[in-house]
XYZ file of C-alpha atoms in Angstrom:
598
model
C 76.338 68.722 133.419
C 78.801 71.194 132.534
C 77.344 74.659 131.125
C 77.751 75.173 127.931
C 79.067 78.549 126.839
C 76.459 80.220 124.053
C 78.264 82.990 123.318
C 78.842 84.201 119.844
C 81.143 82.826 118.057
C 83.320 86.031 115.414
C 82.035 83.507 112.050
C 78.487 83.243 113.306
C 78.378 87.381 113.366
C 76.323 89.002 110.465
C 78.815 89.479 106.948
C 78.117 93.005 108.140
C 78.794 93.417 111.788
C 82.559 90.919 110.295
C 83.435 93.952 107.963
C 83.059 96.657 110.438
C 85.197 94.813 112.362
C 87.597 93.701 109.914
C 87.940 97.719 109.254
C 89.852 98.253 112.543
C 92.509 95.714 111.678
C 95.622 95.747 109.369
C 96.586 93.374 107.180
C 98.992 91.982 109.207
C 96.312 90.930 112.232
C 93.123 89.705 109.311
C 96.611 87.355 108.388
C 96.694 86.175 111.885
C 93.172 85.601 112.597
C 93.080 83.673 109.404
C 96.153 81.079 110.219
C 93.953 80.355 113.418
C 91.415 77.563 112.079
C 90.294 76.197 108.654
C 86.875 78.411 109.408
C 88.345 81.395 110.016
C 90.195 81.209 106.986
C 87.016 80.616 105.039
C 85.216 83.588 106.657
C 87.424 86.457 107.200
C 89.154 86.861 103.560
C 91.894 89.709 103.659
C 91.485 93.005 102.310
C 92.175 92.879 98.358
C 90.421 96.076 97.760
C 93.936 97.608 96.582
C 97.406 95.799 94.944
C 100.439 96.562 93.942
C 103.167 95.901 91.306
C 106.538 97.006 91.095
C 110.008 95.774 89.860
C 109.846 93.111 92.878
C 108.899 89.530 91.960
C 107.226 89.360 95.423
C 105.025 92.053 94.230
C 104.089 90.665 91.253
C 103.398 87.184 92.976
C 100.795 88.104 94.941
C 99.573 90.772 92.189
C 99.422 87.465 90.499
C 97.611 85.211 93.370
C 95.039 88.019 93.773
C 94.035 87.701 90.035
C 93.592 84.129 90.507
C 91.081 84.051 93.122
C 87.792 83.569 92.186
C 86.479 85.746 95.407
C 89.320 88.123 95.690
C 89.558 89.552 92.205
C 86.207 91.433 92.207
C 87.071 93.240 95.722
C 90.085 95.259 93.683
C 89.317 98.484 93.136
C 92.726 100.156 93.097
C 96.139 99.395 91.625
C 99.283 100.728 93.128
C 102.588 100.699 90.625
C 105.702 101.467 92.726
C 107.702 103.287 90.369
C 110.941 103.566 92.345
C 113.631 101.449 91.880
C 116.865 100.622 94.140
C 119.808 102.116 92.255
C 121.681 100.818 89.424
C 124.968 99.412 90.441
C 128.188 100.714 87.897
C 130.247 98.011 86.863
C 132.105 97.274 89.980
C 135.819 97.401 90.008
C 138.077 97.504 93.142
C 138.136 101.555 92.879
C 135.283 101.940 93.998
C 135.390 99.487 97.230
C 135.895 100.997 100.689
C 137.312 98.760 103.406
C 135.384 98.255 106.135
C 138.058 98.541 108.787
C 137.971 102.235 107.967
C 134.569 102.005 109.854
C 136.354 99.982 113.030
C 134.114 96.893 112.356
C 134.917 93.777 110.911
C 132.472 92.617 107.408
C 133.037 88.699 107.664
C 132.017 88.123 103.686
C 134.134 90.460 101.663
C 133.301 94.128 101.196
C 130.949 97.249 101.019
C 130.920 99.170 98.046
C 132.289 102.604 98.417
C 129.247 103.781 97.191
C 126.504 102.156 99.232
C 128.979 102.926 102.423
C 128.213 106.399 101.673
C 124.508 106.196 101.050
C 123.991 103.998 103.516
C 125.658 105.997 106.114
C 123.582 109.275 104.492
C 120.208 107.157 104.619
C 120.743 106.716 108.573
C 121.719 110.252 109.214
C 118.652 111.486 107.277
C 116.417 109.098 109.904
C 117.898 110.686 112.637
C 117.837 114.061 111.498
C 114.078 113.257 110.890
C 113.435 111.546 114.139
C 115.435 113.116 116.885
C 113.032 116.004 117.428
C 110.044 114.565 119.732
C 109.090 115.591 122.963
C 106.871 112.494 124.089
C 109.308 109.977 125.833
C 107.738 107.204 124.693
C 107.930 107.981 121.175
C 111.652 108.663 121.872
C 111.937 105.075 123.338
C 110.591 103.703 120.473
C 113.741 105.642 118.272
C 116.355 104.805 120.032
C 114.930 100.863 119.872
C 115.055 101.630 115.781
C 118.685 102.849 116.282
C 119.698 99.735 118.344
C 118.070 97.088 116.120
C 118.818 98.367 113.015
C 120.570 95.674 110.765
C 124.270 96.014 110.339
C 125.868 97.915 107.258
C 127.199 94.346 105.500
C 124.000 92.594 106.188
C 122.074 95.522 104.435
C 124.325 95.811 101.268
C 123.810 91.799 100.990
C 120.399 92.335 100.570
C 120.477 95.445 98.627
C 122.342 93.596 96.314
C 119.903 90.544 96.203
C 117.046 92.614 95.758
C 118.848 94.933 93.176
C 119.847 91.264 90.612
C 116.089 90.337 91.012
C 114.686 93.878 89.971
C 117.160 93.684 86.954
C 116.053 90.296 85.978
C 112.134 91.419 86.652
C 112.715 94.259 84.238
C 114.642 92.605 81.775
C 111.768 90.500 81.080
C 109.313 92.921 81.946
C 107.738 90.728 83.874
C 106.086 93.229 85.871
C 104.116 94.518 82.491
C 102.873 91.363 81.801
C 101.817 90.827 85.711
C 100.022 94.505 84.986
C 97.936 93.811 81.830
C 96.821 90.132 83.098
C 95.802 91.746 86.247
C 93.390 94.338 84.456
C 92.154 91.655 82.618
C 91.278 89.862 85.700
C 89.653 92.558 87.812
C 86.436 93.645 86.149
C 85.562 96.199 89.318
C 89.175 98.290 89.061
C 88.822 101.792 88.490
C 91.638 103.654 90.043
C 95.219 103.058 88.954
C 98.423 105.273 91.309
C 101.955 105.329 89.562
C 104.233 107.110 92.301
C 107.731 107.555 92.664
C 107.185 107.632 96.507
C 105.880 103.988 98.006
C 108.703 103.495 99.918
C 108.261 107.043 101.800
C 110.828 106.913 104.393
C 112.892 104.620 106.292
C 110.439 103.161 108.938
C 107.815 104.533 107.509
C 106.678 104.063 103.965
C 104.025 105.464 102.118
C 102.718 101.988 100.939
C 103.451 98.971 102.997
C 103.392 96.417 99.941
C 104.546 92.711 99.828
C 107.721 93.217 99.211
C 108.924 96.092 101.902
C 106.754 93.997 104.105
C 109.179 91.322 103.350
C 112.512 93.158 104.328
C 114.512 91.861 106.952
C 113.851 93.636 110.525
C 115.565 97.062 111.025
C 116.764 97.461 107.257
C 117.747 100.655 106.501
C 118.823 101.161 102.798
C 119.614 104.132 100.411
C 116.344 105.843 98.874
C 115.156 104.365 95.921
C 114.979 106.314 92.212
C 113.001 106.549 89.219
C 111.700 109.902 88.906
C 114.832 112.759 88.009
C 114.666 115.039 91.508
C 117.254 116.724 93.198
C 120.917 115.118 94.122
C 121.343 117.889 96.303
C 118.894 116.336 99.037
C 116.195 117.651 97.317
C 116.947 121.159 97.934
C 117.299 122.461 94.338
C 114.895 120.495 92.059
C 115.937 118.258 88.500
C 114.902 120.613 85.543
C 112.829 119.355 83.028
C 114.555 117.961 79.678
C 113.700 117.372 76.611
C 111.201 114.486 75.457
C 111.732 114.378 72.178
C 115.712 115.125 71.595
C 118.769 114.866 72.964
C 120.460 117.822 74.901
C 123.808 118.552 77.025
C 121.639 118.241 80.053
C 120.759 114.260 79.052
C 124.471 113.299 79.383
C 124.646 115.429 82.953
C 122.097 113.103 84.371
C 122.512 109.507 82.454
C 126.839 109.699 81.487
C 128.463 110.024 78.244
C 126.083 107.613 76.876
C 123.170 108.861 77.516
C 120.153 107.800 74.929
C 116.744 109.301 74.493
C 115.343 105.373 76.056
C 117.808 105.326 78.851
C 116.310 108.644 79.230
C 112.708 107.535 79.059
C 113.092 104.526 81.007
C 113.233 106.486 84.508
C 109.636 107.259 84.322
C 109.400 103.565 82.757
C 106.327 102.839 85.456
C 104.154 105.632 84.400
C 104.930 105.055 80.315
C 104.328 100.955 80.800
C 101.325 101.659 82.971
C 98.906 104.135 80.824
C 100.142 102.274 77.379
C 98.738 99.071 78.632
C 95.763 100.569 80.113
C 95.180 102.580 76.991
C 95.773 99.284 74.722
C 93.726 97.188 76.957
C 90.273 99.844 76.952
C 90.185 99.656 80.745
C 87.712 102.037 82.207
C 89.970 103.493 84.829
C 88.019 106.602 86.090
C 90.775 107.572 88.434
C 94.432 108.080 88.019
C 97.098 109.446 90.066
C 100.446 110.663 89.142
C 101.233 112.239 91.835
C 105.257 112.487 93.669
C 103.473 112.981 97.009
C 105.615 115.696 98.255
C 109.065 114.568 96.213
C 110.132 117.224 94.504
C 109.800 115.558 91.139
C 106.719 114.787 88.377
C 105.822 113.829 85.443
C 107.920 115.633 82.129
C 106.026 118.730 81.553
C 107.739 118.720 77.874
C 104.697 115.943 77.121
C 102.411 118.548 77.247
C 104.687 120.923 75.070
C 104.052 118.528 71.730
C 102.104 115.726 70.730
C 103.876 112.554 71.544
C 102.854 108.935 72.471
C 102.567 109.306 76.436
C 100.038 112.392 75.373
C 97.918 110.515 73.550
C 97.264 107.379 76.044
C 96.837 110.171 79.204
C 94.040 111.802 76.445
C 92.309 108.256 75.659
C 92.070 107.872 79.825
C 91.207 111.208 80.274
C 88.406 110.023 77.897
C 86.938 107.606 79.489
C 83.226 108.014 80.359
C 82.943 109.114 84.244
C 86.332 109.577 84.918
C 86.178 111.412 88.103
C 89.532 112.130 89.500
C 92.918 113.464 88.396
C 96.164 114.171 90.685
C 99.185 114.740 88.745
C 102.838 116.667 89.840
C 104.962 117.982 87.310
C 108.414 118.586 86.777
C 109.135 121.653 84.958
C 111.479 123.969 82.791
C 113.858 126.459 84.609
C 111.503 128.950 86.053
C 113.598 131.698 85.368
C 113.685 131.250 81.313
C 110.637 129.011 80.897
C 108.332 129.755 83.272
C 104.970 127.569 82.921
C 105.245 127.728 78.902
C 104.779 124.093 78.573
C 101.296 124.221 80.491
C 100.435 127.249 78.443
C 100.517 125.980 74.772
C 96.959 124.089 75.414
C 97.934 120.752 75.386
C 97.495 120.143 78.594
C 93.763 122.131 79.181
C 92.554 120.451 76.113
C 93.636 117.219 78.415
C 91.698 118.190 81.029
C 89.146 119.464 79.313
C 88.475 115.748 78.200
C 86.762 114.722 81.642
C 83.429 116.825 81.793
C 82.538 115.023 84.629
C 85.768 115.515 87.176
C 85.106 115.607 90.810
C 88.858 116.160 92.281
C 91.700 117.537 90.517
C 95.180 118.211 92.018
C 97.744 119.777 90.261
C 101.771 119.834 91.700
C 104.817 121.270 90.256
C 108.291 121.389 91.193
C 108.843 125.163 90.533
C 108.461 126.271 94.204
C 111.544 125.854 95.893
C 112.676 128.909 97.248
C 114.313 128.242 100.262
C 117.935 128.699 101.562
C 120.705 126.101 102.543
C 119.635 124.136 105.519
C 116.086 124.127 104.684
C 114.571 127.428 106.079
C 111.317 127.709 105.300
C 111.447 131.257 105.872
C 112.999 132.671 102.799
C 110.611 133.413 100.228
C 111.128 135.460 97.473
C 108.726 137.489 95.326
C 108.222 136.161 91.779
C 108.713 137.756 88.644
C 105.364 138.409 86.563
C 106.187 135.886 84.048
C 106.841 133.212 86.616
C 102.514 132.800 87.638
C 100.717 129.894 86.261
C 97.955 131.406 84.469
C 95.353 129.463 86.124
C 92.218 130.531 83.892
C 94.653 129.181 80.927
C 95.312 125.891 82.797
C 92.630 124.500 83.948
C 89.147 124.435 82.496
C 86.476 125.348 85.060
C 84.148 126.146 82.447
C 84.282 122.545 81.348
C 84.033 120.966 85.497
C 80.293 122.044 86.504
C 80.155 119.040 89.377
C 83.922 119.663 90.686
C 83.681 118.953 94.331
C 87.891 119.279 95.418
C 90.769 121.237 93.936
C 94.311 121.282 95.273
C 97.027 123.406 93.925
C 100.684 122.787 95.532
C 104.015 124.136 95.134
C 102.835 126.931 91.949
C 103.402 130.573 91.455
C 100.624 132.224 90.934
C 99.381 136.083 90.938
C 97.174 137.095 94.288
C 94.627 138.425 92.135
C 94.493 135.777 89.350
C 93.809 133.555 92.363
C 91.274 135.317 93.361
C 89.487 135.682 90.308
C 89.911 132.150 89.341
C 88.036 130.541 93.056
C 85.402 133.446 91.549
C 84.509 130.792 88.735
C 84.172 127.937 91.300
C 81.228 126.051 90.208
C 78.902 125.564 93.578
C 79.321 121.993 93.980
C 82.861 122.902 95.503
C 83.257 121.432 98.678
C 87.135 121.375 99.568
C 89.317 123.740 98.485
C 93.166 122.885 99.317
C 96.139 125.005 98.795
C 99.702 123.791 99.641
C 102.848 125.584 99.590
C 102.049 128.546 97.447
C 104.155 131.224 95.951
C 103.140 135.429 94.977
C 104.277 137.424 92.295
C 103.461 140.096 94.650
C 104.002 141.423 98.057
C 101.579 140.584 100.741
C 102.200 136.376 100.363
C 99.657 134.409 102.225
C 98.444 136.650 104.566
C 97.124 139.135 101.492
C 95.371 136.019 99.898
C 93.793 135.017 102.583
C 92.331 138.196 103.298
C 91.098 138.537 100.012
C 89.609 135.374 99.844
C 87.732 136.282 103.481
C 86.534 140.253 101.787
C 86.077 139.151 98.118
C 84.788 136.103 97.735
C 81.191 134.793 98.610
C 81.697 132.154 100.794
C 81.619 133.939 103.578
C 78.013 134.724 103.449
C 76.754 130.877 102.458
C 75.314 129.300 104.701
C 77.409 126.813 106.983
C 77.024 123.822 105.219
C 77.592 124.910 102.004
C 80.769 126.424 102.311
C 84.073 124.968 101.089
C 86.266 123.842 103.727
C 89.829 125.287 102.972
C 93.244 123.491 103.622
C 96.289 125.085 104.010
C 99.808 124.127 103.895
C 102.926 124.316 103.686
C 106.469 122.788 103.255
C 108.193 122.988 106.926
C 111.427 122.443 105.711
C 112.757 121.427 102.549
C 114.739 118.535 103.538
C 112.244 116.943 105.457
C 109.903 117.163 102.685
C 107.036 114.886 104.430
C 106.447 117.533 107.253
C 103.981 120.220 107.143
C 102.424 123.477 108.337
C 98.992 122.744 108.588
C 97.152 125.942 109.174
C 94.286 125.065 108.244
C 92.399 125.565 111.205
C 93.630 129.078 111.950
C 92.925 130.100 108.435
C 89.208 128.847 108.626
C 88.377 130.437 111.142
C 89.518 133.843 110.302
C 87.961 133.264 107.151
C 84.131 132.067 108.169
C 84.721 133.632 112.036
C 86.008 136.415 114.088
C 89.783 135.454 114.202
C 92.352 137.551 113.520
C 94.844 136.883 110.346
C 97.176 133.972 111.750
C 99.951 135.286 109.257
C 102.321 138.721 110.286
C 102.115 141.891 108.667
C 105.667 141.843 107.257
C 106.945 142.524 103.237
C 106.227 138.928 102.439
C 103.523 138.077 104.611
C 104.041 134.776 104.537
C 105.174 134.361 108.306
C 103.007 133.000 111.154
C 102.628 134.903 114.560
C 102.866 133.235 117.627
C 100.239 131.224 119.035
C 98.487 131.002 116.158
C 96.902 127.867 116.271
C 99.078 126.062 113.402
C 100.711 122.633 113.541
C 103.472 120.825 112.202
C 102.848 117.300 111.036
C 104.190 114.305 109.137
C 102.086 113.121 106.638
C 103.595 109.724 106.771
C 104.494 109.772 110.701
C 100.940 110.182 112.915
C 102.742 110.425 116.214
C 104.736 113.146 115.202
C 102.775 116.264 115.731
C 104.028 119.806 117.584
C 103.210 123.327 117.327
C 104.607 125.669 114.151
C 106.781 127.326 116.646
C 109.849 128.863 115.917
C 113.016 126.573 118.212
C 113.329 129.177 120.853
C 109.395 128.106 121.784
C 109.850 124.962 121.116
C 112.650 124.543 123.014
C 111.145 126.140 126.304
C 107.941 124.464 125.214
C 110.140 120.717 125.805
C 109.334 119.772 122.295
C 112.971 119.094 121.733
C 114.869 115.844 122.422
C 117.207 116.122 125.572
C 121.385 115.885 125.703
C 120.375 112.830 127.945
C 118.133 110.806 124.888
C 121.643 112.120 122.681
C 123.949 110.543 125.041
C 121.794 107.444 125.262
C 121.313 107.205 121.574
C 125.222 107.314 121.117
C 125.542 104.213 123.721
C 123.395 102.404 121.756
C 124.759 102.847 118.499
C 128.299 101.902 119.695
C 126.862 99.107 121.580
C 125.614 97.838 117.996
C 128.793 98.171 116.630
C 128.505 101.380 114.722
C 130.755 103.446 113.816
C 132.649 105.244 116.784
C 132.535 108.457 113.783
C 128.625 108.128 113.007
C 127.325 107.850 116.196
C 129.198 110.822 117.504
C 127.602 112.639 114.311
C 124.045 111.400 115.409
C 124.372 113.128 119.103
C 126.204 115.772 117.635
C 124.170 116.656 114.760
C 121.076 117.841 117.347
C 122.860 119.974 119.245
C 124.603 121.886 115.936
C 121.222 122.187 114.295
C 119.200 123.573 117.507
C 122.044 125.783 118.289
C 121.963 127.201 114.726
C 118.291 127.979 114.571
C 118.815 129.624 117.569
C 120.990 132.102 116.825
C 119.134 132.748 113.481
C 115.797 132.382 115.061
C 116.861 135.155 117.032
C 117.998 138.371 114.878
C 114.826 137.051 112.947
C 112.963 137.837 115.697
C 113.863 140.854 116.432
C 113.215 141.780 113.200
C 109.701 140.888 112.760
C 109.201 142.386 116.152
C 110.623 145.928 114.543
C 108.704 145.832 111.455
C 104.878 144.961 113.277
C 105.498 148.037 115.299
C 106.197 150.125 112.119
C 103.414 148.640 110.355
């Protein structure tokens, strides 16, 4: 008699023992395991604790298909509304068509718009600028198989341009709206709602992996999509702030001779559509986030200058008994003639100051970008007095006594109105985070951190009551997804022994060698090195070799690219690391002259 095989069978397990393993797998594999047997598909439902709606009908179909099912619909908890869109396409004329023999390939159905050749042929320089920079050869392996099965430039404007009819028919009859106010009908346990500008991240690597990117074809690479005003100048220089409420030379700069006040509105139209319904609808959304996630953009700051209709929905959320969280970034004035006067009027404390019970707040703006062409992330400049964001004006402490997390990124702000503000911390805080700061005085980080080591309490709590502190840093303005992280180096010169990771030169805002610090991508895990300057890295091997170049232009012109562009993409590594170089040196010697002063 054959033996018969008792083990367990993965639907016999315990609902709980399923769920902790379900939490190891992505959506993709609980998909899998589900297509394997009737049973399976009964037992192991897929995650539905988060969905998403955009301007893509895919999107909205399964938005839709979620709020059907009778199981799924209470496992929501979070709502995700992809505010980018894929740019508007001019009326096209033959003027603005580019043959594609110029790029010594043949396009079998017609051809490439001028434009998109352009951005297309920017969006695959920016991933190799990104990605050519990785010492472990495996990760480089798996770039140069991006390169070589990366879809063709035709094949991508073809479905650019199938995508781009269906958003404009989506919007048209704001379907997506509709799809967004049935929805919060339909899941009773939803209380956090995300509008960002920022789902699709990167190329390869997107911040949100929803339906419909899920959905493109294999190895599409495609121009970054818009909503949000931010910098045309590859985010170097940020969009300023415009007027809400009338129109001004600056509308007809960014939306053409006829520009209108909706046209206007209508590129934050996912953020205005998305707290209007939830305000009209009553929903008890407790958390919101607004946040660009490291795009240089935000939300209007001129809404919190007046009293206008996006004000008034963001003050009946705000509202909402037990709302708990808050992350919002802000596009504002010119610094130089505005400064922060839009957050000063009130407006926007007596917004806070609606949510007694707030547990995380993080506040962005776009004010600190103070770095020079190509991205250095070493030029910092001291800020004028009227520059600082008065935080004790800002933000209501008095009115937070269970705050647990604060995080302040890319804001001016005065050393010692810093200082005194983290005075008025109420107890409960347990994470304090501060990203890419800027001083109205001399000293920079290495100053603050000090005086937040010799002035403020924590030091003498006990261990585990003391905040944990985060600290970062943009590590270069074009690749705005990558980090300093030191975090770990300024911990432990604040609670421990260590010495100040940051030099002792006029802006202070330099680290020293070896100090402990990282570089990371927030969106890329493998991608991880130490903040060294090139010269380290470089005898460190963290630096991709002329033999990964060479290879990388074989494989592009074995695709078929463009003899021009994939000269450019071995060429463009050796340019850049030669440049830092020679800069990297002088600075050096520099810094070296002005410790031994000090």
């Amino acid at each position: 008699m054959p033996r018969r095989n008792t083990r367990p069978r993965l639907s016999t397990l315990p609902p709980e023992l399923r769920e902790e393993i379900l939490s190891y797998l992505v959506w993709a594999d609980i998909a899998n395991l589900r297509l394997l047997c009737s049973e399976y598909s009964r037992v192991f439902l897929p995650k539905g604790d988060r969905v998403f709606v955009s301007a893509n009908r895919l999107d909205i179909q399964v938005l839709r298909a979620v709020a059907d099912n009778e199981i799924l619909r209470y496992r929501v908890w979070e709502i995700v509304w992809d505010d980018s869109r894929f740019q508007r396409v001019d009326e096209l004329h033959e003027g603005l068509y580019h043959d594609s023999a110029v790029w010594t390939r043949q396009i079998n159905h017609g051809k490439v718009p001028y434009w998109f050749a352009g951005a297309w042929e920017k969006a695959f320089l920016a991933f190799m600028e990104r990605d050519y920079q990785y010492r472990v050869e495996a990760y480089q392996e798996g770039m140069l198989k991006n390169f070589s099965e990366a879809m063709p430039m035709d094949d991508a404007w073809r479905f650019y341009l199938k995508t781009w009819l269906d958003q404009e028919r989506v919007m048209a009859a704001n379907e997506d709206m509709e799809a967004f106010r049935y929805a919060l009908k339909r899941f009773p346990n939803l209380n956090r709602l995300v509008v960002t500008p920022s789902a699709h991240g990167y190329n390869f690597a997107p911040r949100y992996r929803t339906p419909a990117m899920r959905n493109f074809p294999h190895g599409f690479i495609y121009p970054e999509p818009i909503s949000w005003p931010t910098s045309l100048n590859d985010n170097k220089v940020p969009a300023q702030a415009l007027s809400w409420t009338r129109l001004e030379q600056g509308h007809g700069s960014l939306l053409g001779p006829d520009a209108t006040m909706e046209r206007f509105w209508d590129r934050w139209r996912g953020f205005r559509a998305a707290i209007r319904i939830v305000a009209e609808e009553n929903h008890p959304i407790v958390e919101l986030d607004l946040s660009a996630y490291n795009r240089i953009t935000g939300i209007n700051c001129n809404i919190f200058r007046q009293d206008c209709a996006e004000y008034r929905h963001l003050c009946q959320i705000l509202s909402t008994p037990g709302f708990r969280r808050f992350e919002i970034s802000v596009q504002m004035d010119n610094i130089s003639t505005h400064g922060y006067s839009s957050l000063k009027r009130g407006l926007f404390r007596d917004l806070l100051a609606r949510a007694p019970n707030m547990r995380q707040f993080h506040l962005y703006t776009t004010h600190l970008v103070a770095y020079a062409p190509g991205g250095e992330p070493r030029k910092y400049r001291v800020a004028d007095p009227g520059d600082c964001l008065p935080l004790h004006r800002v933000i209501p402490l008095d009115c937070w006594p269970k705050l647990m997390q604060l995080r302040l990124g890319r804001v001016v702000v005065s050393v010692h109105d810093l200082i005194e503000f983290l005075k008025k911390m109420p107890s409960t805080l347990i994470r304090l985070e501060l990203d890419t700061l800027m001083y109205r005085s001399e000293g920079g980080h290495r100053r603050m951190v000090r005086k937040i080591r010799d002035e403020l309490d924590w030091r003498q709590r006990p261990a585990k009551e003391r905040p944990s502190i985060g600290f970062t840093y943009i590590a270069n303005i074009v690749h705005n997804m990558r980090y300093i992280s030191a975090s770990g180096p300024v911990a432990r010169y604040v609670y421990g022994n260590a010495r100040n990771p940051f030099r002792s030169d006029f802006r202070g805002c330099h680290l020293k060698h070896d100090s402990g610090a990282v570089e990371v991508d927030v969106l890329d895990r493998s991608f991880l090195r130490p903040a060294e300057d090139f010269t380290r890295l470089a005898a460190m091997g963290y630096l991709t070799s002329p033999t990964t170049r060479e290879r990388m232009k074989e494989v592009l012109a074995a695709r078929g690219f463009p003899a021009r562009l994939a000269g450019d993409c071995a060429k463009y590594s050796d340019d850049f690391y030669n440049h830092f170089l020679e800069t990297q040196k002088s600075e050096d010697e520099w810094f070296e002259r002005d410790e031994e002063d000090q």
